[in-house]
Amino acid sequence: MESKTEQEARERRRARFERLAHVVAEPLHRFLLRRTSADLVEDILADTMLVLWRRIDAVPGLGDSPPEPDDVLPWCYGVARGCLANARRADGRRLRLVERLIRTLEARPATGDADHSELHAALDTLAALDREVLQLWAWEGLAPRQIADATGMTSNAVSIRLHRAKKKLAAQLGRKDAERSGHKRVEGRSSQ
């Protein structure tokens, strides 16, 4: 339970932030509008306000009375510039990723995509957790102990679910040998 002094401190902090936001929100919005596209302004302004909230005690010129814009705005503009730079870097990373994905797709051989509809239909018949365990094993290459870490189950429970899921999937796909599911077997256990 929060003590009365902690609650009062939290209320004072909130009140200080509200006074600051009242003074700087509109000038920061205009500042960002002049520096980036209109569709990014609201997100960057929100990031800026979050930083101001987190660093409310570091804002120079901010006391317990309404702040003077000339005292707080220069520092807040610096915060907004940092948030704008972060957004630009993130946008650049996204753009480079999209370009790399496009190049990868263009570099693929023109052979037709394999039809995996039967596999997906068979996977859809499995329970959600069985499907997840099977996909983590087959597609992500995780061992049962790693799947246990990812799902919060025990390694033993994962091994049992994996065995049953592979068996059900093989039956759905009409295979007689359920062991041909993509992973090598070593000493009776999957090497994955």
mmCIF file of C-alpha atoms in Angstrom:
data_model
loop_
_atom_site.group_PDB
_atom_site.id
_atom_site.type_symbol
_atom_site.label_atom_id
_atom_site.label_comp_id
_atom_site.label_asym_id
_atom_site.label_seq_id
_atom_site.Cartn_x
_atom_site.Cartn_y
_atom_site.Cartn_z
ATOM 1 C CA MET A 1 0.000 0.000 0.000
ATOM 2 C CA GLU A 2 1.268 3.432 -0.890
ATOM 3 C CA SER A 3 2.028 5.749 2.026
ATOM 4 C CA LYS A 4 0.535 9.200 2.249
ATOM 5 C CA THR A 5 3.890 10.893 1.578
ATOM 6 C CA GLU A 6 4.471 8.701 -1.508
ATOM 7 C CA GLN A 7 1.008 9.551 -2.777
ATOM 8 C CA GLU A 8 1.591 13.274 -2.182
ATOM 9 C CA ALA A 9 4.947 13.083 -3.991
ATOM 10 C CA ARG A 10 3.290 11.311 -6.919
ATOM 11 C CA GLU A 11 0.551 13.968 -7.055
ATOM 12 C CA ARG A 12 3.137 16.793 -6.955
ATOM 13 C CA ARG A 13 5.059 15.116 -9.789
ATOM 14 C CA ARG A 14 1.877 14.749 -11.847
ATOM 15 C CA ALA A 15 0.937 18.385 -11.201
ATOM 16 C CA ARG A 16 4.427 19.562 -12.250
ATOM 17 C CA PHE A 17 4.189 17.541 -15.454
ATOM 18 C CA GLU A 18 0.727 18.898 -16.252
ATOM 19 C CA ARG A 19 1.983 22.471 -15.794
ATOM 20 C CA LEU A 20 4.939 21.732 -18.064
ATOM 21 C CA ALA A 21 2.787 20.002 -20.685
ATOM 22 C CA HIS A 22 0.366 22.925 -20.711
ATOM 23 C CA VAL A 23 3.229 25.294 -21.555
ATOM 24 C CA VAL A 24 5.267 23.161 -24.000
ATOM 25 C CA ALA A 25 2.859 20.854 -25.880
ATOM 26 C CA GLU A 26 1.762 23.347 -28.526
ATOM 27 C CA PRO A 27 5.234 24.851 -29.196
ATOM 28 C CA LEU A 28 6.717 21.330 -29.427
ATOM 29 C CA HIS A 29 3.979 20.324 -31.860
ATOM 30 C CA ARG A 30 4.791 23.308 -34.101
ATOM 31 C CA PHE A 31 8.529 22.588 -33.737
ATOM 32 C CA LEU A 32 8.032 19.005 -34.935
ATOM 33 C CA LEU A 33 5.634 19.986 -37.748
ATOM 34 C CA ARG A 34 8.396 22.122 -39.239
ATOM 35 C CA ARG A 35 10.875 19.243 -39.109
ATOM 36 C CA THR A 36 9.026 16.089 -40.125
ATOM 37 C CA SER A 37 5.966 14.819 -41.955
ATOM 38 C CA ALA A 38 2.579 15.484 -40.387
ATOM 39 C CA ASP A 39 1.817 11.779 -39.993
ATOM 40 C CA LEU A 40 4.831 11.322 -37.669
ATOM 41 C CA VAL A 41 4.368 14.410 -35.516
ATOM 42 C CA GLU A 42 1.880 12.935 -33.030
ATOM 43 C CA ASP A 43 4.012 9.849 -32.379
ATOM 44 C CA ILE A 44 7.196 11.850 -31.907
ATOM 45 C CA LEU A 45 5.380 14.347 -29.684
ATOM 46 C CA ALA A 46 4.093 11.447 -27.568
ATOM 47 C CA ASP A 47 7.639 10.076 -27.263
ATOM 48 C CA THR A 48 8.872 13.540 -26.289
ATOM 49 C CA MET A 49 6.203 13.924 -23.627
ATOM 50 C CA LEU A 50 7.082 10.485 -22.263
ATOM 51 C CA VAL A 51 10.731 11.508 -21.914
ATOM 52 C CA LEU A 52 9.651 14.738 -20.234
ATOM 53 C CA TRP A 53 7.520 12.745 -17.792
ATOM 54 C CA ARG A 54 10.388 10.402 -16.989
ATOM 55 C CA ARG A 55 12.861 13.260 -16.575
ATOM 56 C CA ILE A 56 10.520 15.792 -14.977
ATOM 57 C CA ASP A 57 13.000 16.424 -12.158
ATOM 58 C CA ALA A 58 15.754 17.291 -14.669
ATOM 59 C CA VAL A 59 13.787 19.980 -16.534
ATOM 60 C CA PRO A 60 15.578 23.271 -15.848
ATOM 61 C CA GLY A 61 13.397 26.187 -14.792
ATOM 62 C CA LEU A 62 10.544 23.987 -13.644
ATOM 63 C CA GLY A 63 9.468 24.732 -10.111
ATOM 64 C CA ASP A 64 6.209 24.421 -8.240
ATOM 65 C CA SER A 65 4.663 27.396 -10.041
ATOM 66 C CA PRO A 66 3.701 27.567 -13.725
ATOM 67 C CA PRO A 67 6.944 27.597 -15.725
ATOM 68 C CA GLU A 68 8.019 30.370 -18.029
ATOM 69 C CA PRO A 69 8.242 29.126 -21.627
ATOM 70 C CA ASP A 70 11.663 30.731 -22.098
ATOM 71 C CA ASP A 71 12.992 28.765 -19.126
ATOM 72 C CA VAL A 72 11.767 25.299 -20.123
ATOM 73 C CA LEU A 73 11.326 25.295 -23.909
ATOM 74 C CA PRO A 74 14.996 25.197 -24.965
ATOM 75 C CA TRP A 75 15.580 22.032 -22.942
ATOM 76 C CA CYS A 76 12.317 20.517 -24.190
ATOM 77 C CA TYR A 77 13.292 21.314 -27.785
ATOM 78 C CA GLY A 78 16.491 19.344 -27.171
ATOM 79 C CA VAL A 79 14.439 16.385 -25.988
ATOM 80 C CA ALA A 80 12.182 16.671 -29.055
ATOM 81 C CA ARG A 81 15.241 16.773 -31.337
ATOM 82 C CA GLY A 82 16.504 13.557 -29.737
ATOM 83 C CA CYS A 83 13.133 11.854 -30.182
ATOM 84 C CA LEU A 84 12.991 13.047 -33.800
ATOM 85 C CA ALA A 85 16.480 11.642 -34.427
ATOM 86 C CA ASN A 86 15.425 8.314 -32.899
ATOM 87 C CA ALA A 87 12.355 8.209 -35.144
ATOM 88 C CA ARG A 88 14.442 8.964 -38.226
ATOM 89 C CA ARG A 89 16.932 6.221 -37.359
ATOM 90 C CA ALA A 90 14.092 3.744 -36.809
ATOM 91 C CA ASP A 91 12.511 4.772 -40.115
ATOM 92 C CA GLY A 92 15.855 4.280 -41.868
ATOM 93 C CA ARG A 93 16.207 0.803 -40.362
ATOM 94 C CA ARG A 94 12.691 -0.110 -41.498
ATOM 95 C CA LEU A 95 13.408 1.165 -45.008
ATOM 96 C CA ARG A 96 16.667 -0.800 -45.228
ATOM 97 C CA LEU A 97 14.863 -3.924 -44.016
ATOM 98 C CA VAL A 98 12.136 -3.544 -46.644
ATOM 99 C CA GLU A 99 14.752 -3.019 -49.360
ATOM 100 C CA ARG A 100 16.641 -6.107 -48.212
ATOM 101 C CA LEU A 101 13.446 -8.171 -48.197
ATOM 102 C CA ILE A 102 12.587 -6.987 -51.696
ATOM 103 C CA ARG A 103 16.071 -7.890 -52.947
ATOM 104 C CA THR A 104 15.775 -11.324 -51.302
ATOM 105 C CA LEU A 105 12.408 -11.972 -52.904
ATOM 106 C CA GLU A 106 13.652 -10.820 -56.290
ATOM 107 C CA ALA A 107 16.705 -13.088 -56.022
ATOM 108 C CA ARG A 108 14.585 -16.200 -55.472
ATOM 109 C CA PRO A 109 14.443 -18.640 -58.344
ATOM 110 C CA ALA A 110 11.317 -18.359 -60.450
ATOM 111 C CA THR A 111 10.211 -21.895 -59.637
ATOM 112 C CA GLY A 112 6.635 -22.073 -58.477
ATOM 113 C CA ASP A 113 5.911 -22.007 -54.796
ATOM 114 C CA ALA A 114 5.236 -25.401 -53.317
ATOM 115 C CA ASP A 115 1.641 -26.001 -52.361
ATOM 116 C CA HIS A 116 1.557 -26.354 -48.596
ATOM 117 C CA SER A 117 -2.214 -26.111 -48.235
ATOM 118 C CA GLU A 118 -2.491 -29.761 -47.152
ATOM 119 C CA LEU A 119 0.115 -29.203 -44.441
ATOM 120 C CA HIS A 120 -1.560 -26.037 -43.193
ATOM 121 C CA ALA A 121 -4.943 -27.763 -43.148
ATOM 122 C CA ALA A 122 -3.462 -30.643 -41.139
ATOM 123 C CA LEU A 123 -1.799 -28.209 -38.727
ATOM 124 C CA ASP A 124 -5.128 -26.448 -38.220
ATOM 125 C CA THR A 125 -6.631 -29.682 -36.901
ATOM 126 C CA LEU A 126 -4.167 -29.741 -33.987
ATOM 127 C CA ALA A 127 -4.819 -28.038 -30.664
ATOM 128 C CA ALA A 128 -3.225 -24.590 -30.458
ATOM 129 C CA LEU A 129 -0.534 -25.611 -27.958
ATOM 130 C CA ASP A 130 0.296 -28.803 -29.888
ATOM 131 C CA ARG A 131 0.582 -26.780 -33.098
ATOM 132 C CA GLU A 132 2.848 -24.227 -31.356
ATOM 133 C CA VAL A 133 5.124 -26.944 -29.934
ATOM 134 C CA LEU A 134 5.344 -28.649 -33.318
ATOM 135 C CA GLN A 135 6.084 -25.394 -35.148
ATOM 136 C CA LEU A 136 8.760 -24.388 -32.631
ATOM 137 C CA TRP A 137 10.394 -27.771 -33.139
ATOM 138 C CA ALA A 138 10.057 -28.050 -36.924
ATOM 139 C CA TRP A 139 10.262 -24.459 -38.132
ATOM 140 C CA GLU A 140 12.390 -22.800 -35.474
ATOM 141 C CA GLY A 141 14.615 -25.825 -34.859
ATOM 142 C CA LEU A 142 14.219 -25.738 -31.072
ATOM 143 C CA ALA A 143 14.949 -28.726 -28.855
ATOM 144 C CA PRO A 144 12.289 -29.806 -26.341
ATOM 145 C CA ARG A 145 14.115 -28.084 -23.451
ATOM 146 C CA GLN A 146 14.208 -24.840 -25.464
ATOM 147 C CA ILE A 147 10.525 -25.203 -26.318
ATOM 148 C CA ALA A 148 9.885 -25.702 -22.603
ATOM 149 C CA ASP A 149 11.618 -22.383 -21.912
ATOM 150 C CA ALA A 150 9.570 -20.654 -24.598
ATOM 151 C CA THR A 151 6.212 -22.083 -23.518
ATOM 152 C CA GLY A 152 6.644 -22.381 -19.772
ATOM 153 C CA MET A 153 6.021 -26.133 -19.826
ATOM 154 C CA THR A 154 8.365 -28.834 -18.569
ATOM 155 C CA SER A 155 10.714 -30.561 -21.003
ATOM 156 C CA ASN A 156 8.914 -33.834 -20.375
ATOM 157 C CA ALA A 157 5.514 -32.305 -21.175
ATOM 158 C CA VAL A 158 6.954 -30.793 -24.352
ATOM 159 C CA SER A 159 8.410 -34.139 -25.441
ATOM 160 C CA ILE A 160 5.083 -35.885 -24.898
ATOM 161 C CA ARG A 161 3.114 -33.155 -26.717
ATOM 162 C CA LEU A 162 5.634 -33.128 -29.558
ATOM 163 C CA HIS A 163 5.446 -36.908 -29.990
ATOM 164 C CA ARG A 164 1.649 -36.881 -30.017
ATOM 165 C CA ALA A 165 1.457 -33.854 -32.325
ATOM 166 C CA LYS A 166 3.827 -35.434 -34.855
ATOM 167 C CA LYS A 167 1.786 -38.608 -34.753
ATOM 168 C CA LYS A 168 -1.494 -36.730 -35.308
ATOM 169 C CA LEU A 169 0.009 -34.648 -38.091
ATOM 170 C CA ALA A 170 1.380 -37.712 -39.835
ATOM 171 C CA ALA A 171 -2.018 -39.384 -39.602
ATOM 172 C CA GLN A 172 -3.682 -36.268 -41.058
ATOM 173 C CA LEU A 173 -1.204 -36.222 -43.919
ATOM 174 C CA GLY A 174 -1.691 -39.939 -44.524
ATOM 175 C CA ARG A 175 1.924 -40.909 -43.930
ATOM 176 C CA LYS A 176 2.730 -44.373 -42.729
ATOM 177 C CA ASP A 177 6.077 -43.394 -41.210
ATOM 178 C CA ALA A 178 5.675 -40.507 -38.772
ATOM 179 C CA GLU A 179 9.437 -40.329 -38.221
ATOM 180 C CA ARG A 180 10.121 -38.673 -41.606
ATOM 181 C CA SER A 181 9.285 -35.220 -40.339
ATOM 182 C CA GLY A 182 12.514 -33.423 -41.107
ATOM 183 C CA HIS A 183 14.838 -33.954 -38.148
ATOM 184 C CA LYS A 184 17.619 -36.508 -37.888
ATOM 185 C CA ARG A 185 17.354 -39.170 -35.227
ATOM 186 C CA VAL A 186 20.324 -39.933 -33.006
ATOM 187 C CA GLU A 187 20.156 -42.708 -30.399
ATOM 188 C CA GLY A 188 16.379 -42.730 -30.368
ATOM 189 C CA ARG A 189 16.068 -38.998 -29.775
ATOM 190 C CA SER A 190 15.693 -36.080 -32.097
ATOM 191 C CA SER A 191 19.001 -34.294 -32.623
ATOM 192 C CA GLN A 192 17.109 -31.034 -32.610
#
